[in-house]
Coordinates of C-alpha atoms and ligand atoms in Angstrom, one line a residue:
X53 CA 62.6 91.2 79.8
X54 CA 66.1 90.6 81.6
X55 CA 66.7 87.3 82.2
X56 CA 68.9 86.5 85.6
X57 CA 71.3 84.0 86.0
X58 CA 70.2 81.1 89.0
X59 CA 72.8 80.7 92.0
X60 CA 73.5 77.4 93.3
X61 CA 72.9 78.0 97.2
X62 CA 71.3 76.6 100.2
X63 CA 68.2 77.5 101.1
X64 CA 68.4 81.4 102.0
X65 CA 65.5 80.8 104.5
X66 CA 66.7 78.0 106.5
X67 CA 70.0 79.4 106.9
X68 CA 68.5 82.5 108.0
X69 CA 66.4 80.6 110.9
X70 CA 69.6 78.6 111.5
X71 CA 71.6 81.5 112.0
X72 CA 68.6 83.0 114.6
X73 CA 69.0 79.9 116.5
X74 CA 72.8 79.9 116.7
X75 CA 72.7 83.4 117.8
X76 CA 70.3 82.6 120.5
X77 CA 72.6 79.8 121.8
X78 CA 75.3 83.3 122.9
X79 CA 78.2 81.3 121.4
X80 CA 79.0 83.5 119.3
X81 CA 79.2 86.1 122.4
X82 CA 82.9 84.5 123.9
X83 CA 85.8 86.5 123.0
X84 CA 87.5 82.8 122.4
X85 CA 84.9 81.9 120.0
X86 CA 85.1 85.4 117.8
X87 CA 89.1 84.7 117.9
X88 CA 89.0 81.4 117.1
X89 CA 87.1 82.1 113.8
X90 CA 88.7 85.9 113.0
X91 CA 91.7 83.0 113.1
X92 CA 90.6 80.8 111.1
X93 CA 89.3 83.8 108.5
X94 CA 93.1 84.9 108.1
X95 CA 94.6 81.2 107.8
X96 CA 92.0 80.5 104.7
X97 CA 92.6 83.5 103.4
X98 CA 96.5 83.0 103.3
X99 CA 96.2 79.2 102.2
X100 CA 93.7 80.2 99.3
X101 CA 96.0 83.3 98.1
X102 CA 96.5 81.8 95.1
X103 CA 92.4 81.1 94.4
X104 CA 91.7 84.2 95.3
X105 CA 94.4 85.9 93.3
X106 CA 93.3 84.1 89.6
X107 CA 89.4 84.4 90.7
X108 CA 90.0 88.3 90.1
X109 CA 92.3 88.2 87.8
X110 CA 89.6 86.5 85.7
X111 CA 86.6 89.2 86.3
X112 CA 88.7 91.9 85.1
X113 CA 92.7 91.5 85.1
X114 CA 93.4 93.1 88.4
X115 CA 97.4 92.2 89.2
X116 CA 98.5 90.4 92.0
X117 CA 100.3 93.9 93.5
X118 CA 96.7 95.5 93.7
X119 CA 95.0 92.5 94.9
X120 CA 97.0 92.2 97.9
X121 CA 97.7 96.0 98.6
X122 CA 93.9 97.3 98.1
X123 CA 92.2 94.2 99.1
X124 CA 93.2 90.9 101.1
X125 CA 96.0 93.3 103.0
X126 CA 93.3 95.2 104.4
X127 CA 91.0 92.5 105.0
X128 CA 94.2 90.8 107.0
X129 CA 95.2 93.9 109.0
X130 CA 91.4 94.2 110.2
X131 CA 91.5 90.3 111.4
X132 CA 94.7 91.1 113.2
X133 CA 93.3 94.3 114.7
X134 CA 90.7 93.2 116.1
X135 CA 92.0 90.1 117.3
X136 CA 94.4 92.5 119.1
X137 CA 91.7 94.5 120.8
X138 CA 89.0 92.4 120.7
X139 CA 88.9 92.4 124.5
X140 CA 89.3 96.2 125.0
X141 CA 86.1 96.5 122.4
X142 CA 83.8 94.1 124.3
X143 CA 84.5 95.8 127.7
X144 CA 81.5 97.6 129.3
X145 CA 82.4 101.1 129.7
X146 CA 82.1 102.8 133.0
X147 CA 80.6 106.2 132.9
X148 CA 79.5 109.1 135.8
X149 CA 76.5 108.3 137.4
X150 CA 74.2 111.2 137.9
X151 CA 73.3 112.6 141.5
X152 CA 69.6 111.5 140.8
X153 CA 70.3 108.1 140.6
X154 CA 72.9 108.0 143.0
X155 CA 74.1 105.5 145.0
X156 CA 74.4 104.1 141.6
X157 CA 77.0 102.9 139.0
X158 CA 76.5 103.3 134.9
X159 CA 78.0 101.1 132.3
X160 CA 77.9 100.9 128.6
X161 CA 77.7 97.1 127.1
X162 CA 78.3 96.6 123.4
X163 CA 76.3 93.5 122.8
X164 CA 76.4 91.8 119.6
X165 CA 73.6 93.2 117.2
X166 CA 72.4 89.5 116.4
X167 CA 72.0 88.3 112.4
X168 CA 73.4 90.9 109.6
X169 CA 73.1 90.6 106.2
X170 CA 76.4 92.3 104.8
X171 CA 75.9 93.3 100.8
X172 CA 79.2 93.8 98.9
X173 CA 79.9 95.3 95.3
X174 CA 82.5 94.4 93.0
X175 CA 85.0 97.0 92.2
X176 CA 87.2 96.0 95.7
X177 CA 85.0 92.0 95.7
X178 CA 87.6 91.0 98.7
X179 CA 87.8 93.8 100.5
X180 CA 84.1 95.1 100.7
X181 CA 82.6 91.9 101.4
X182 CA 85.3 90.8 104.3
X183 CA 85.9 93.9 106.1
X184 CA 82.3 94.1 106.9
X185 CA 82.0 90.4 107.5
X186 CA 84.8 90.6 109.9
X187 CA 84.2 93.7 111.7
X188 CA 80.4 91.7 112.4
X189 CA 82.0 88.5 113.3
X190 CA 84.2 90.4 116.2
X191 CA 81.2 92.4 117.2
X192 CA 79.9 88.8 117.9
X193 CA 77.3 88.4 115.4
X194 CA 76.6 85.8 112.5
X195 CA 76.4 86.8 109.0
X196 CA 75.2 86.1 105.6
X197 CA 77.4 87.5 103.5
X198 CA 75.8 88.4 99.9
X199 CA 79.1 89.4 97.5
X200 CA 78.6 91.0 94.0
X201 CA 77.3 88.4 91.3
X202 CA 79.3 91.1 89.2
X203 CA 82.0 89.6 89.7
X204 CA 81.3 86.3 89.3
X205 CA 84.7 84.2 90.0
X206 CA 85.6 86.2 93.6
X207 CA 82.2 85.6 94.6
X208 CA 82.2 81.9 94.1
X209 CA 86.2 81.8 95.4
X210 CA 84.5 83.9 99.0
X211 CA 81.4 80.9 98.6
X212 CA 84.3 77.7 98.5
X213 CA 86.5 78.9 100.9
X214 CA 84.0 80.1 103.0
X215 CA 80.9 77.7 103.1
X216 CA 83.6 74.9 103.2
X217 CA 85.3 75.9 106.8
X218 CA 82.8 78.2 109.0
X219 CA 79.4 75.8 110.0
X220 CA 76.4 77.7 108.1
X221 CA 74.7 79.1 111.1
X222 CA 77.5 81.0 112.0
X223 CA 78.5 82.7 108.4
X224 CA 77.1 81.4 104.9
X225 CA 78.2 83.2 101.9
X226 CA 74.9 83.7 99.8
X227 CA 75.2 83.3 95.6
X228 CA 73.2 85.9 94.0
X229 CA 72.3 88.6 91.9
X230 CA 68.9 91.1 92.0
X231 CA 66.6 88.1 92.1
X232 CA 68.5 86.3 95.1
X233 CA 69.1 89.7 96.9
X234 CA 65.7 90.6 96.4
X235 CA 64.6 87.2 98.1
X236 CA 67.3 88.3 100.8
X237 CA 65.7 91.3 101.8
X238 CA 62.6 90.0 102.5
X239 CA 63.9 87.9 105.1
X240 CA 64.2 90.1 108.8
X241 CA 68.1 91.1 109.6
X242 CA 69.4 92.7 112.6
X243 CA 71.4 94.9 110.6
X244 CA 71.9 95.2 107.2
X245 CA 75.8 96.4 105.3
X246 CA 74.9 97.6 101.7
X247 CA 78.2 98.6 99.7
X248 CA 77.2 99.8 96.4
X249 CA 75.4 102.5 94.2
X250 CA 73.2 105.1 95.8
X251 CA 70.1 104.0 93.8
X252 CA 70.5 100.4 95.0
X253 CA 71.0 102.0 98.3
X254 CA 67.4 103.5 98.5
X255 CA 65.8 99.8 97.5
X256 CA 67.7 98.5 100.6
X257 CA 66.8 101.3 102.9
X258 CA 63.3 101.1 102.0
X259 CA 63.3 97.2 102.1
X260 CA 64.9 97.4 105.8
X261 CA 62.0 100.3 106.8
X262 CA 59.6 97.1 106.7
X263 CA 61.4 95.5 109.7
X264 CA 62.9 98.6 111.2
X265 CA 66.1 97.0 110.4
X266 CA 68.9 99.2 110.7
X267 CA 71.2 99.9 107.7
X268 CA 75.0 100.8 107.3
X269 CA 74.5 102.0 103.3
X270 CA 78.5 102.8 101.9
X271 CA 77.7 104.5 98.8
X272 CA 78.9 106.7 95.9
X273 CA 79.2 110.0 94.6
X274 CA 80.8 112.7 92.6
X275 CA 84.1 113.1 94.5
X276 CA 86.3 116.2 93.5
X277 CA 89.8 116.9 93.5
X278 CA 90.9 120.9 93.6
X279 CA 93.9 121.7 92.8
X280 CA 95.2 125.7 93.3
X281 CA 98.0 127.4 92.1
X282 CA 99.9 127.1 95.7
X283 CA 99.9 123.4 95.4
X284 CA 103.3 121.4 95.1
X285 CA 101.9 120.7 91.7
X286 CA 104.2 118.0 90.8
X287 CA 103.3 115.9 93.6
X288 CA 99.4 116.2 93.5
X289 CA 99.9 115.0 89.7
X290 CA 101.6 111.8 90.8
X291 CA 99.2 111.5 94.0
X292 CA 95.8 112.4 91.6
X293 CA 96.8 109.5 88.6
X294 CA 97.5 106.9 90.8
X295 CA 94.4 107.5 92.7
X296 CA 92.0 108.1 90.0
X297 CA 93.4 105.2 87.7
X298 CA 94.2 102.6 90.1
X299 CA 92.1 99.7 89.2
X300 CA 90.5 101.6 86.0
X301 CA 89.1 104.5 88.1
X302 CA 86.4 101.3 89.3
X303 CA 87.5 102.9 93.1
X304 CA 84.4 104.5 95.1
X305 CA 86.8 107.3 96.4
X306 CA 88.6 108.2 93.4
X307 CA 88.5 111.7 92.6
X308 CA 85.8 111.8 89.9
X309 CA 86.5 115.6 88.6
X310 CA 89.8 117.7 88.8
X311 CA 89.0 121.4 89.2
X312 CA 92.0 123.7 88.7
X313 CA 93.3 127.0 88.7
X314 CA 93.2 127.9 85.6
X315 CA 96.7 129.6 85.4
X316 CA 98.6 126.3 86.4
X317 CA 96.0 124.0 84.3
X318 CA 98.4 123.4 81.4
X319 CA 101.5 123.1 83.6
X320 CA 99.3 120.3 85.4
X321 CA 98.0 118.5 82.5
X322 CA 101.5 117.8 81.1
X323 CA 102.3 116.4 84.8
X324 CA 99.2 114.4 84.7
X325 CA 100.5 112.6 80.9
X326 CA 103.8 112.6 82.1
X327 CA 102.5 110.5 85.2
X328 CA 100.2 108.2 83.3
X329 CA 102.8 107.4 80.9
X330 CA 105.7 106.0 84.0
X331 CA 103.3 104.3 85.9
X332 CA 102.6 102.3 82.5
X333 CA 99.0 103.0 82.9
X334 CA 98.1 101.1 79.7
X335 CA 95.9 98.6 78.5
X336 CA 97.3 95.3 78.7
X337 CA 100.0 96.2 81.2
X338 CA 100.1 94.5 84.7
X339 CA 99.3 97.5 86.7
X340 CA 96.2 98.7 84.4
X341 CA 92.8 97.1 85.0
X342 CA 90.1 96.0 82.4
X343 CA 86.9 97.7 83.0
X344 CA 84.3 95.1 84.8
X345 CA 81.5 94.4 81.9
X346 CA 79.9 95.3 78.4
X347 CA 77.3 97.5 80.0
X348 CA 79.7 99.7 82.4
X349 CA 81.9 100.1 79.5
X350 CA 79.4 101.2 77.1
X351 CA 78.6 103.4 79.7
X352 CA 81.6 104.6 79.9
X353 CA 82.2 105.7 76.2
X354 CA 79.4 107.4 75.9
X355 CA 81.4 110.0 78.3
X356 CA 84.1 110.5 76.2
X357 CA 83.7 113.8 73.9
X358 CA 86.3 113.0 71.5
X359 CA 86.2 117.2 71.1
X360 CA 87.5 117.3 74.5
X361 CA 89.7 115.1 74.8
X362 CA 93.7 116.1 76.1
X363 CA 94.9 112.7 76.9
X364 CA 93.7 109.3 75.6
X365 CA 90.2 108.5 74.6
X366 CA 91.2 105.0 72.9
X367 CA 89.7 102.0 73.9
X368 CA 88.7 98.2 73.1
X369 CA 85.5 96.9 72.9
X370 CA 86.4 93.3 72.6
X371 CA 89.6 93.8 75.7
X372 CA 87.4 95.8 78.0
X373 CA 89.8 98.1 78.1
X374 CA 89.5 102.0 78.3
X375 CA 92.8 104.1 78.2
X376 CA 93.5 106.6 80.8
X377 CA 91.5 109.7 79.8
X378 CA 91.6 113.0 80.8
X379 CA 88.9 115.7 79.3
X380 CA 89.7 119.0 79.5
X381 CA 87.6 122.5 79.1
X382 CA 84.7 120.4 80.9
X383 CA 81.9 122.7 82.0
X384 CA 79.6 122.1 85.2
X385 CA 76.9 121.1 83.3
X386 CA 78.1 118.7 80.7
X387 CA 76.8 115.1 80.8
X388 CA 80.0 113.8 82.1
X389 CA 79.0 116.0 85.1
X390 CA 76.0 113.9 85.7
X391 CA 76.9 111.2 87.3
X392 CA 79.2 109.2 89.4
X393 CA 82.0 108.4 86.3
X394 CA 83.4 105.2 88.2
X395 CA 86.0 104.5 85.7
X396 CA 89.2 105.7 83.6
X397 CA 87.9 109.3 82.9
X398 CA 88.6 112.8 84.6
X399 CA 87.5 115.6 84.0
X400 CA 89.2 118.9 84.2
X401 CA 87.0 122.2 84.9
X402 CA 89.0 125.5 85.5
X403 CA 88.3 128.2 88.2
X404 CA 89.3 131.2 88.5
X405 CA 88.0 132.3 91.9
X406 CA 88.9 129.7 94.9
X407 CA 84.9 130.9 96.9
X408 CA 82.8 130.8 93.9
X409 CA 84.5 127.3 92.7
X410 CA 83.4 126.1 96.4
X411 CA 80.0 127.6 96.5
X412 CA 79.8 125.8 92.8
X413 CA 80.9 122.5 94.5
X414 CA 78.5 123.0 97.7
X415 CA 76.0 123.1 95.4
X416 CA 75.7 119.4 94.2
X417 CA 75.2 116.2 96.1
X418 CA 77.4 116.1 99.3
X419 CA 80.4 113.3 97.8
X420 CA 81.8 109.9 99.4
X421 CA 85.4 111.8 99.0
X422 CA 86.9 115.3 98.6
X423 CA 90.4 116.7 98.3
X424 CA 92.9 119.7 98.2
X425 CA 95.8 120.3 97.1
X426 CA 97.4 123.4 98.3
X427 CA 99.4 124.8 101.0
X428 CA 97.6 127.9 101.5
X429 CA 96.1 127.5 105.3
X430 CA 93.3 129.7 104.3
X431 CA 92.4 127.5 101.3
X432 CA 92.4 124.5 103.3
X433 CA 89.8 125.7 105.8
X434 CA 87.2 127.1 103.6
X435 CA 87.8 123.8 101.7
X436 CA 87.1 121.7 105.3
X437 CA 84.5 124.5 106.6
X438 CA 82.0 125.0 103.6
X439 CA 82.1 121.4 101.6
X440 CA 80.1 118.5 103.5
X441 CA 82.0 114.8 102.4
X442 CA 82.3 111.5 104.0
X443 CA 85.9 111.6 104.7
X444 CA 88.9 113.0 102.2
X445 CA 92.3 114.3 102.0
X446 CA 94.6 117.4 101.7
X447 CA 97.8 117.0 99.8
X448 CA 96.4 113.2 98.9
X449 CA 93.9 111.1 97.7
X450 CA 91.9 108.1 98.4
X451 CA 94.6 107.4 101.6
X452 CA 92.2 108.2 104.2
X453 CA 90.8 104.8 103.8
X454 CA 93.3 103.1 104.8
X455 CA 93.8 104.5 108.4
X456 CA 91.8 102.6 110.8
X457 CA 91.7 105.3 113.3
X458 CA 89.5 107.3 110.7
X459 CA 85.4 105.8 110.4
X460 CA 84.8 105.7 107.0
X461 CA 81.7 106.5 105.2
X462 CA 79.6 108.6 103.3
X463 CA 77.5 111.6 104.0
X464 CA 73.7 112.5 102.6
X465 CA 73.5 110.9 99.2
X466 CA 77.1 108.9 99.5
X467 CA 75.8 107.1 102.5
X468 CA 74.5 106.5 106.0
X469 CA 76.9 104.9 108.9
X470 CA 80.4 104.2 108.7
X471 CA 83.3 101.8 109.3
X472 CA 86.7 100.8 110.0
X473 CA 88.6 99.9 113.3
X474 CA 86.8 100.2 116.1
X475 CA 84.3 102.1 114.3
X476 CA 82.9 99.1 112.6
X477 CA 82.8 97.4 115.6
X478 CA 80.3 99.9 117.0
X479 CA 78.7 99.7 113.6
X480 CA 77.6 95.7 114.1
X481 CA 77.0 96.3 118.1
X482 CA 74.1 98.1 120.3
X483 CA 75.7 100.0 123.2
X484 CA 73.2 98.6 125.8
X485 CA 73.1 101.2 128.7
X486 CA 72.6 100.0 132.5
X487 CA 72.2 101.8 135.3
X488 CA 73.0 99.5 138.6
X489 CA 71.6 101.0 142.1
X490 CA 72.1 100.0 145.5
X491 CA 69.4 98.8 147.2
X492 CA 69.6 100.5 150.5
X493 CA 68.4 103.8 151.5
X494 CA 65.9 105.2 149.2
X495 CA 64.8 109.1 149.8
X496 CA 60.8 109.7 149.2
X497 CA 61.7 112.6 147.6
X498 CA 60.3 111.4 144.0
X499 CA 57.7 109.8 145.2
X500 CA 54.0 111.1 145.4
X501 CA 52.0 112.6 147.4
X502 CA 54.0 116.0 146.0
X503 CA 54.7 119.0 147.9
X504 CA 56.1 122.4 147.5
X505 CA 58.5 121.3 149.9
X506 CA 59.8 118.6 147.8
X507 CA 59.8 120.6 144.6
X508 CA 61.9 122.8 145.9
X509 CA 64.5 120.0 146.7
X510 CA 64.0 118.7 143.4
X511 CA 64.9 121.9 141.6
X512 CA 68.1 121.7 143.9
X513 CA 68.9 118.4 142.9
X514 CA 68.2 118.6 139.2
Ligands
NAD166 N1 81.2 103.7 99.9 C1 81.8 102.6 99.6 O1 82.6 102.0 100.3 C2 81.7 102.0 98.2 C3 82.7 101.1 97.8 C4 82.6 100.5 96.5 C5 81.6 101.0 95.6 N2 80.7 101.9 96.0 C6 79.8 102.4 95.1 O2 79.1 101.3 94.5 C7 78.8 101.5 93.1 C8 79.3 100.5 92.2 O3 79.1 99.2 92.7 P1 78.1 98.2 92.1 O4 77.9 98.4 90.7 O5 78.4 96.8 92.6 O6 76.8 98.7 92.8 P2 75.3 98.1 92.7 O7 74.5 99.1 93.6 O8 74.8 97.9 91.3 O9 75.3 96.7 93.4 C9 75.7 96.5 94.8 C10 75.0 95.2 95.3 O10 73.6 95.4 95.2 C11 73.0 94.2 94.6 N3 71.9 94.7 93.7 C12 71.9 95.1 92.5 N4 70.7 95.5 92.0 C13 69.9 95.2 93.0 C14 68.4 95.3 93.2 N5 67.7 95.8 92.2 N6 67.9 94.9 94.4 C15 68.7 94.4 95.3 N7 70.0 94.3 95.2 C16 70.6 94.7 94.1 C17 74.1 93.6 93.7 O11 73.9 92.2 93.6 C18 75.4 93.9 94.5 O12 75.7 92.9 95.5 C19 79.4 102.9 92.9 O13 78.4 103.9 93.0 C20 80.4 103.1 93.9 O14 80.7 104.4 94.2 C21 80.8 102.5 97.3

């Protein structure tokens, strides 16, 4: 039987009914309020840099450069984003108003969704816990925000500064693993955010089914890179190892596999060790993450056929570290094929013909991510025509994340909802329609007793 570590936290229910109450007092509905806070977010994030920063360096070595480019810069730029627009965003919409209801005028109101329970994971801790809790805080809700007990020190750095400087019926950052979140989902949300894997995913869907709660679920998947032979090959090498070993390949949109052409595969591979080896991808160097635990990195040797390995392979048990490895003469159905990798491996299958490699592809669980690299037009449309994927890239990877004008999210199996910019606003609001009439002059034609007479109006009018 597992045995679960205990959380020191306030009592999940109480906050919860707090947080009902709070809502119901519309404070949390004034544009000054939502500033004030999204403010005060961004000035403890900035004073606590330095808490933040040796929180994840101790749950698995991540540097200072990645911290701030793939994490608390992004949570930053969204505070500053929507503090910028916050007032365009909460703005009913006018739209046309039908001749039926006319004299009449329509608008769209994004109301606040009320109390959301926002679920991070741990590979990006900062990041996918306080994008969500912000993009819900300017939305004008209140939050309970649950981070990964994973990794343990950024969730208890997210708890101090947090629980410390926003009251707890506004935002309380829950401590907890499975037995906590399992407590958590009993308890009725207005929304619940769920970042992690896809089989967690279906225990949170079906937990929010009870309440009719409705979910955001930001999955993963089996993202693929192609590469053909009309790609500038040398920079998709550079683009592909930066984006697949970028904080140990622990990245939801990294490209899991590499399928090439097979007449440009060796030329490639050389690129692809010539790459790992300048950006210093190696274990104990500042750029080059440790893998998170014991059990992921058991996991993750077990995917390593040392038969097939072209690059790397090595690793250590006691560090946590795996080196950079890249498998080659990978068929579709070896075990490494399976499942989302989710770490330092990639896997290189060759093709020969571009439509059957697709149709191959189209076959398996739509992805989080996909990308090309090629500058054949024709390539690039099949590629966006046939394969179904949350969001991707040609001629890069993993960048389409960081554009705020692009929702992210997942697709089928990788997920349900998406967010980012003003799309996560509309994520953690309801777009409550009205329809406003004039009082005066009201035709009988839609009232009973009916007659042929005013059925043929109708037909007119409708
Ligand atoms: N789409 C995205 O934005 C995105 C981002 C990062 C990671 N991911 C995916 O997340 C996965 C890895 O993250 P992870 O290991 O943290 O995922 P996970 O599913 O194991 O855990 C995610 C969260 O669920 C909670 N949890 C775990 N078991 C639970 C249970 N039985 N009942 C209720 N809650 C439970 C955890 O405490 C954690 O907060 C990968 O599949 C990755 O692709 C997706």
């Amino acid at each position: 039987m597992h045995c679960f570590p205990k959380f020191e936290s306030m009592d999940i229910q109480e906050i919860s009914s707090a947080q009902k109450a709070f809502f119901k007092t519309h404070k949390t509905k004034s544009i000054k309020f939502r500033k004030m806070y999204l403010e005060k977010l961004k000035e403890i994030i900035t004073q606590n840099e330095e808490l933040l920063y040796k929180a994840i360096e101790k749950d698995f070595g991540k540097s200072r450069f990645d911290t701030f480019t793939t994490e608390l810069s992004f949570v930053l730029k969204d505070i500053d984003y929507y503090i910028k627009n916050l007032k365009t965003l909460s703005k009913p919409q006018k739209v046309s108003t039908n001749l039926a209801n006319q004299i009449g005028k329509s608008l769209i109101y994004p109301e606040p969704l009320g109390c959301i329970l926002v679920i991070g994971a741990w590979n990006y801790p900062y990041q996918l816990s306080l994008s969500p809790l912000v993009a819900a805080l300017a939305a004008g809700n209140c939050c309970i925000l649950k981070p990964s007990e994973i990794a343990e020190n950024t969730m208890e750095a997210m708890a101090k500064i947090i629980n410390e400087n926003f009251p707890s019926e506004y935002v309380y950052v829950y401590k907890g693993g499975i037995n906590e979140t399992t407590d958590l989902l009993k308890l009725r949300f207005d929304k619940i955010f769920f970042t992690g894997s896809t089989k967690i995913g279906k225990i949170v869907y079906k937990a929010a089914a009870e309440n009719l709660t409705p979910v955001t679920l930001e999955l993963g998947g089996k993202s693929p890179v192609i590469i053909t032979k009309e790609a500038n090959l040398e920079v998709s090498a550079k683009r592909i190892v930066w984006g697949k070993f970028l904080n140990a390949g622990q990245t939801c949109v990294a490209p899991d596999y590499l399928v090439i052409e097979e007449s440009v595969k060796e030329q490639f591979l050389e690129m692809l060790r010539k790459y790992i080896k300048e950006f210093k991808y190696e274990p104990g160097s500042e750029q080059y993450t440790r893998i998170i635990n014991q059990r992921n990195f058991q996991r993750l040797i077990q995917l390593i056929q040392k038969d097939k390995v072209y690059f790397g392979g090595n690793y250590s048990e006691e560090k946590l570290y795996i080196e950079p490895t890249i498998l080659t003469d990978i068929e579709w159905k070896d075990p490494v094929m399976e499942e989302e990798i989710f770490g330092p491996i990639l896997p290189v299958i060759s093709f020969t013909h571009y439509n059957q490699m697709i149709n191959t592809i189209t076959e398996l669980e739509k992805p989080l991510a996909a990308y090309l690299f090629t500058n054949n037009p024709e390539e690039k449309e099949i590629f966006k025509q046939k394969i179904s994927f949350g969001g991707g890239c040609i001629n890069d990877v993993v960048m389409h994340l960081s554009n705020d004008h692009l929702p992210f999210g997942g697709v089928g199996n990788s997920g349900i909802g998406h967010y980012h910019g003003k799309y996560g606003f509309e994520t953690f609001s309801h777009q409550k329609s009205i329809l406003e009439r004039v009082t005066w002059g009201e035709p009988n034609i839609k009232y009973p007793p009916y007659s042929d007479k005013k059925l043929k109006w109708i037909k007119k009018l409708l």
